[in-house]
mmCIF file of C-alpha atoms in Angstrom:
data_model
loop_
_atom_site.group_PDB
_atom_site.id
_atom_site.type_symbol
_atom_site.label_atom_id
_atom_site.label_comp_id
_atom_site.label_asym_id
_atom_site.label_seq_id
_atom_site.Cartn_x
_atom_site.Cartn_y
_atom_site.Cartn_z
ATOM 1 C CA THR J 1 16.926 -21.481 -8.312
ATOM 2 C CA ASN J 2 20.473 -20.194 -8.650
ATOM 3 C CA LYS J 3 19.423 -17.580 -11.215
ATOM 4 C CA PHE J 4 16.453 -16.054 -9.433
ATOM 5 C CA ASN J 5 15.867 -14.412 -6.081
ATOM 6 C CA PRO J 6 12.188 -14.101 -5.220
ATOM 7 C CA ILE J 7 10.914 -10.988 -3.490
ATOM 8 C CA LEU J 8 7.335 -11.614 -2.430
ATOM 9 C CA LEU J 9 5.052 -8.583 -2.236
ATOM 10 C CA TYR J 10 1.700 -8.807 -0.481
ATOM 11 C CA HIS J 11 -1.060 -6.441 0.565
ATOM 12 C CA SER J 12 -4.115 -7.731 2.441
ATOM 13 C CA LEU J 13 -3.582 -11.107 4.161
ATOM 14 C CA GLY J 14 -6.328 -12.843 6.104
ATOM 15 C CA THR J 15 -9.242 -15.237 6.327
ATOM 16 C CA SER J 16 -11.752 -12.669 5.166
ATOM 17 C CA SER J 17 -11.731 -9.330 3.407
ATOM 18 C CA LYS J 18 -14.103 -6.790 1.954
ATOM 19 C CA PHE J 19 -12.299 -7.425 -1.300
ATOM 20 C CA SER J 20 -11.423 -11.120 -0.874
ATOM 21 C CA ASN J 21 -11.682 -11.684 -4.627
ATOM 22 C CA ASN J 22 -9.411 -8.732 -5.370
ATOM 23 C CA ILE J 23 -5.861 -9.232 -6.590
ATOM 24 C CA ASP J 24 -4.655 -7.331 -3.518
ATOM 25 C CA HIS J 25 -5.833 -10.073 -1.120
ATOM 26 C CA VAL J 26 -4.329 -13.489 -0.334
ATOM 27 C CA ASN J 27 -5.922 -15.904 2.130
ATOM 28 C CA LEU J 28 -3.877 -17.470 4.909
ATOM 29 C CA GLU J 29 -3.882 -20.973 3.462
ATOM 30 C CA MET J 30 -2.420 -19.774 0.171
ATOM 31 C CA LEU J 31 0.050 -17.523 2.030
ATOM 32 C CA SER J 32 1.355 -20.474 4.008
ATOM 33 C CA ILE J 33 1.705 -22.650 0.894
ATOM 34 C CA GLN J 34 3.573 -19.947 -1.000
ATOM 35 C CA ILE J 35 6.013 -19.181 1.818
ATOM 36 C CA LYS J 36 6.731 -22.838 2.584
ATOM 37 C CA THR J 37 7.372 -23.495 -1.117
ATOM 38 C CA VAL J 38 9.852 -20.631 -1.420
ATOM 39 C CA LYS J 39 11.502 -21.556 1.882
ATOM 40 C CA LYS J 40 12.430 -24.980 0.493
ATOM 41 C CA TYR J 41 14.875 -23.360 -1.924
ATOM 42 C CA TRP J 42 15.763 -19.924 -0.551
ATOM 43 C CA LYS J 43 16.597 -18.314 2.774
ATOM 44 C CA PHE J 44 14.328 -15.422 3.755
ATOM 45 C CA VAL J 45 16.096 -12.253 4.885
ATOM 46 C CA SER J 46 14.791 -8.743 5.477
ATOM 47 C CA ILE J 47 14.520 -6.489 2.433
ATOM 48 C CA ASP J 48 17.257 -4.244 3.879
ATOM 49 C CA GLU J 49 19.656 -7.175 4.259
ATOM 50 C CA TYR J 50 18.739 -8.329 0.772
ATOM 51 C CA ALA J 51 19.358 -4.863 -0.712
ATOM 52 C CA SER J 52 22.724 -4.438 1.003
ATOM 53 C CA THR J 53 24.076 -7.934 0.262
ATOM 54 C CA LYS J 54 26.245 -8.172 -2.846
ATOM 55 C CA ASN J 55 25.978 -11.948 -3.230
ATOM 56 C CA LYS J 56 22.250 -12.593 -3.258
ATOM 57 C CA LYS J 57 22.509 -16.245 -4.229
ATOM 58 C CA GLY J 58 19.992 -18.320 -2.268
ATOM 59 C CA LEU J 59 18.246 -15.313 -0.720
ATOM 60 C CA ALA J 60 14.587 -14.310 -0.759
ATOM 61 C CA SER J 61 12.658 -11.501 0.885
ATOM 62 C CA LEU J 62 9.056 -10.689 1.800
ATOM 63 C CA THR J 63 7.448 -7.258 1.872
ATOM 64 C CA ILE J 64 3.915 -6.030 2.490
ATOM 65 C CA ASP J 65 2.466 -2.758 1.205
ATOM 66 C CA ASP J 66 -0.162 -0.420 2.667
ATOM 67 C CA GLY J 67 -0.403 -1.782 6.226
ATOM 68 C CA TYR J 68 -3.661 -3.683 6.239
ATOM 69 C CA LYS J 69 -4.822 -4.544 9.750
ATOM 70 C CA ASN J 70 -5.195 -8.232 9.013
ATOM 71 C CA VAL J 71 -1.430 -8.526 8.436
ATOM 72 C CA ILE J 72 -0.890 -8.044 12.179
ATOM 73 C CA GLN J 73 -4.218 -9.457 13.349
ATOM 74 C CA GLU J 74 -4.047 -12.689 11.356
ATOM 75 C CA ALA J 75 -0.982 -13.276 9.159
ATOM 76 C CA LEU J 76 1.689 -12.423 11.733
ATOM 77 C CA THR J 77 1.251 -15.825 13.389
ATOM 78 C CA ILE J 78 2.280 -17.554 10.155
ATOM 79 C CA PHE J 79 5.378 -15.385 9.742
ATOM 80 C CA LYS J 80 6.435 -16.001 13.336
ATOM 81 C CA ASN J 81 5.833 -19.764 13.155
ATOM 82 C CA LEU J 82 7.943 -19.973 9.998
ATOM 83 C CA ASN J 83 10.516 -17.434 11.249
ATOM 84 C CA ILE J 84 10.063 -15.143 8.228
ATOM 85 C CA PRO J 85 11.262 -11.527 8.515
ATOM 86 C CA ILE J 86 8.804 -9.074 6.989
ATOM 87 C CA THR J 87 8.833 -5.385 6.116
ATOM 88 C CA ILE J 88 5.520 -3.531 6.135
ATOM 89 C CA PHE J 89 5.487 -0.355 4.076
ATOM 90 C CA ILE J 90 2.986 1.999 5.661
ATOM 91 C CA ASN J 91 0.997 5.048 4.613
ATOM 92 C CA SER J 92 1.130 7.381 7.593
ATOM 93 C CA SER J 93 -2.119 9.171 6.661
ATOM 94 C CA THR J 94 -4.252 6.218 7.804
ATOM 95 C CA LEU J 95 -2.594 6.465 11.208
ATOM 96 C CA ASP J 96 -3.612 10.129 11.242
ATOM 97 C CA GLY J 97 -7.239 9.019 10.889
ATOM 98 C CA LYS J 98 -7.663 9.226 7.112
ATOM 99 C CA ILE J 99 -9.305 6.413 5.204
ATOM 100 C CA PHE J 100 -7.065 5.045 2.453
ATOM 101 C CA TRP J 101 -8.136 6.822 -0.758
ATOM 102 C CA ARG J 102 -8.088 3.571 -2.751
ATOM 103 C CA ASP J 103 -10.719 2.221 -0.375
ATOM 104 C CA LYS J 104 -12.804 5.288 -1.218
ATOM 105 C CA ILE J 105 -12.496 4.300 -4.879
ATOM 106 C CA ARG J 106 -13.589 0.761 -3.992
ATOM 107 C CA TYR J 107 -16.564 2.185 -2.079
ATOM 108 C CA LEU J 108 -17.725 4.077 -5.169
ATOM 109 C CA ILE J 109 -17.406 0.941 -7.287
ATOM 110 C CA ASN J 110 -19.021 -1.458 -4.800
ATOM 111 C CA ASN J 111 -21.980 0.874 -4.280
ATOM 112 C CA ASN J 112 -22.563 1.638 -7.985
ATOM 113 C CA LEU J 113 -21.751 5.317 -7.496
ATOM 114 C CA VAL J 114 -19.015 5.704 -10.096
ATOM 115 C CA GLU J 115 -21.213 7.189 -12.822
ATOM 116 C CA LYS J 116 -22.804 9.657 -10.417
ATOM 117 C CA TYR J 117 -19.405 10.645 -9.072
ATOM 118 C CA ILE J 118 -17.894 11.102 -12.539
ATOM 119 C CA LYS J 119 -20.698 13.450 -13.543
ATOM 120 C CA SER J 120 -19.960 15.679 -10.555
ATOM 121 C CA SER J 121 -16.166 15.358 -10.414
ATOM 122 C CA GLY J 122 -15.051 17.843 -13.063
ATOM 123 C CA ILE J 123 -12.030 15.582 -13.521
ATOM 124 C CA PHE J 124 -13.209 12.521 -15.403
ATOM 125 C CA THR J 125 -15.342 12.065 -18.506
ATOM 126 C CA LYS J 126 -18.012 9.427 -19.057
ATOM 127 C CA ASP J 127 -15.454 7.447 -21.066
ATOM 128 C CA CYS J 128 -13.719 6.760 -17.749
ATOM 129 C CA LEU J 129 -16.686 4.774 -16.452
ATOM 130 C CA THR J 130 -15.212 1.566 -17.839
ATOM 131 C CA ASN J 131 -12.205 0.378 -15.822
ATOM 132 C CA PHE J 132 -12.548 3.318 -13.432
ATOM 133 C CA TYR J 133 -10.449 1.596 -10.764
ATOM 134 C CA TYR J 134 -7.422 1.600 -13.064
ATOM 135 C CA ILE J 135 -8.156 4.940 -14.718
ATOM 136 C CA SER J 136 -8.289 6.610 -11.297
ATOM 137 C CA LYS J 137 -4.596 5.859 -10.849
ATOM 138 C CA ASP J 138 -3.531 7.062 -14.283
ATOM 139 C CA PRO J 139 -0.633 9.537 -13.786
ATOM 140 C CA LYS J 140 -2.394 12.165 -15.897
ATOM 141 C CA TYR J 141 -4.925 12.629 -13.084
ATOM 142 C CA ASN J 142 -3.494 14.276 -9.964
ATOM 143 C CA SER J 143 -4.275 11.904 -7.063
ATOM 144 C CA ILE J 144 -4.643 14.763 -4.576
ATOM 145 C CA HIS J 145 -7.321 16.361 -6.748
ATOM 146 C CA ILE J 146 -9.107 13.025 -7.150
ATOM 147 C CA GLU J 147 -9.337 12.379 -3.424
ATOM 148 C CA LYS J 148 -10.499 15.946 -2.770
ATOM 149 C CA SER J 149 -13.256 15.578 -5.368
ATOM 150 C CA ILE J 150 -14.343 12.245 -3.862
ATOM 151 C CA ASP J 151 -14.525 13.805 -0.401
ATOM 152 C CA GLU J 152 -16.630 16.642 -1.820
ATOM 153 C CA PHE J 153 -18.910 14.085 -3.484
ATOM 154 C CA PHE J 154 -19.289 12.143 -0.232
ATOM 155 C CA HIS J 155 -20.121 15.356 1.613
ATOM 156 C CA LYS J 156 -22.726 16.304 -0.994
ATOM 157 C CA GLU J 157 -24.282 12.837 -0.873
ATOM 158 C CA LYS J 158 -24.086 12.729 2.941
ATOM 159 C CA ILE J 159 -21.914 9.613 2.797
ATOM 160 C CA ILE J 160 -19.870 9.031 5.924
ATOM 161 C CA LEU J 161 -17.292 6.265 5.915
ATOM 162 C CA ASN J 162 -16.862 4.909 9.432
ATOM 163 C CA ASN J 163 -13.956 2.995 10.928
ATOM 164 C CA GLN J 164 -15.253 -0.245 9.443
ATOM 165 C CA GLU J 165 -14.295 1.164 6.049
ATOM 166 C CA ASN J 166 -10.733 1.766 7.223
ATOM 167 C CA LEU J 167 -8.981 -1.520 6.474
ATOM 168 C CA CYS J 168 -5.469 -0.148 7.025
ATOM 169 C CA PHE J 169 -3.562 0.656 10.216
ATOM 170 C CA ASP J 170 -5.413 3.368 12.118
ATOM 171 C CA ASN J 171 -3.836 2.807 15.515
ATOM 172 C CA LYS J 172 -0.236 2.580 16.692
ATOM 173 C CA LYS J 173 -0.994 -0.805 18.265
ATOM 174 C CA TYR J 174 -0.312 -2.228 14.802
ATOM 175 C CA LEU J 175 3.216 -0.820 14.889
ATOM 176 C CA ILE J 176 4.787 -3.541 16.974
ATOM 177 C CA LYS J 177 8.351 -4.025 18.159
ATOM 178 C CA ASP J 178 9.367 -7.487 17.009
ATOM 179 C CA ASN J 179 12.646 -8.903 15.721
ATOM 180 C CA LEU J 180 10.912 -10.203 12.591
ATOM 181 C CA VAL J 181 8.979 -7.039 11.746
ATOM 182 C CA SER J 182 10.221 -3.754 10.319
ATOM 183 C CA TYR J 183 8.371 -0.770 8.895
ATOM 184 C CA GLY J 184 9.179 1.345 5.860
ATOM 185 C CA ASN J 185 8.087 4.428 3.929
ATOM 186 C CA HIS J 186 5.248 4.015 1.410
ATOM 187 C CA THR J 187 4.447 7.763 1.418
ATOM 188 C CA HIS J 188 1.855 9.556 3.502
ATOM 189 C CA SER J 189 -1.215 8.962 1.324
ATOM 190 C CA HIS J 190 -0.248 6.406 -1.363
ATOM 191 C CA TYR J 191 -0.880 8.848 -4.188
ATOM 192 C CA MET J 192 0.443 8.174 -7.675
ATOM 193 C CA LEU J 193 3.692 10.081 -7.282
ATOM 194 C CA SER J 194 4.135 10.693 -11.009
ATOM 195 C CA SER J 195 0.800 12.549 -11.004
ATOM 196 C CA LEU J 196 2.099 15.089 -8.479
ATOM 197 C CA ASN J 197 4.445 18.033 -8.849
ATOM 198 C CA LYS J 198 7.828 17.918 -7.111
ATOM 199 C CA ASP J 199 6.739 19.834 -4.005
ATOM 200 C CA GLU J 200 3.715 17.563 -3.572
ATOM 201 C CA GLN J 201 5.891 14.479 -3.945
ATOM 202 C CA TYR J 202 8.398 15.778 -1.400
ATOM 203 C CA ASP J 203 5.615 16.449 1.083
ATOM 204 C CA GLU J 204 4.204 12.937 0.649
ATOM 205 C CA ILE J 205 7.550 11.213 1.118
ATOM 206 C CA ASN J 206 8.815 13.435 3.929
ATOM 207 C CA LYS J 207 5.631 13.266 6.022
ATOM 208 C CA CYS J 208 5.867 9.496 6.192
ATOM 209 C CA LYS J 209 9.604 9.629 6.912
ATOM 210 C CA ILE J 210 9.068 12.006 9.846
ATOM 211 C CA PHE J 211 6.296 9.762 11.191
ATOM 212 C CA ILE J 212 8.409 6.589 11.014
ATOM 213 C CA ASP J 213 11.498 8.272 12.456
ATOM 214 C CA LYS J 214 9.582 8.942 15.683
ATOM 215 C CA LEU J 215 8.506 5.310 16.154
ATOM 216 C CA ASP J 216 10.143 2.848 18.523
ATOM 217 C CA VAL J 217 10.136 -0.003 15.994
ATOM 218 C CA ASN J 218 12.552 -1.645 13.577
ATOM 219 C CA LYS J 219 12.841 0.680 10.572
ATOM 220 C CA SER J 220 13.623 -0.056 6.961
ATOM 221 C CA GLU J 221 15.810 2.223 4.854
ATOM 222 C CA VAL J 222 14.120 0.900 1.706
ATOM 223 C CA PHE J 223 11.450 3.029 0.035
ATOM 224 C CA SER J 224 8.442 1.352 -1.560
ATOM 225 C CA ILE J 225 6.901 3.289 -4.456
ATOM 226 C CA PRO J 226 3.078 3.363 -4.344
ATOM 227 C CA PHE J 227 1.588 1.221 -7.132
ATOM 228 C CA GLY J 228 5.080 0.085 -8.082
ATOM 229 C CA GLY J 229 4.828 0.414 -11.848
ATOM 230 C CA ILE J 230 7.424 1.962 -14.116
ATOM 231 C CA ASN J 231 5.021 4.883 -14.644
ATOM 232 C CA SER J 232 4.453 5.350 -10.902
ATOM 233 C CA PHE J 233 7.455 7.613 -10.395
ATOM 234 C CA ASN J 234 9.596 10.056 -12.343
ATOM 235 C CA ASN J 235 12.889 11.951 -12.147
ATOM 236 C CA ASP J 236 11.500 14.201 -9.410
ATOM 237 C CA THR J 237 10.846 11.125 -7.271
ATOM 238 C CA ILE J 238 14.412 9.885 -7.686
ATOM 239 C CA SER J 239 15.816 13.322 -6.928
ATOM 240 C CA ILE J 240 13.797 13.597 -3.712
ATOM 241 C CA LEU J 241 14.825 10.130 -2.546
ATOM 242 C CA LYS J 242 18.479 10.969 -3.164
ATOM 243 C CA ASP J 243 18.113 14.105 -1.076
#
């Protein structure tokens, strides 16, 4: 335990989920087991304290991406009971009323509409039918163009996603003021940044920054890159963050 410092990263946390078997979801029982296990050996601190501390020996941190409603509705009780500081990295577009574009992808998959969408998209080929969920976040496909084409497909097919399809924060009531909770920048729309040009990336990062700056909550200075892979960002991303 002296050589490693765990940083736990979660997404959806709750008793039930529309994608409960998805890798992005952890149930509350497993969440509690994982946190209690880590807490035996490490002290949980906020991600900002972790990042700014030179001697990280014995420290751990917990972050949550995307701002799923069940984090506040269900999991918060566990964090408070165990006195665990958390940082939730939000996508400000869902708080502007947009449905998270990855949930639009899931809708296509869950309703067997991927093939029909691909034929009409003008972006993907039929070879993309297999593993479409992962292909749709390949940096060679501009995420903005993908979401626009999905919205056009939904309009053509008269598909209307209601609030029940919006699993992420869509109301400021989820942005609570609590000593254990802070909020950070995960971009406006959670697009694959490396698929965007520099101006598009700047707009995505800055929109979320402006939104968070206006909130009366604890704020994180850490930036969480959407998707988090080594191919999820590029030199333009780093340059923008430095600015």
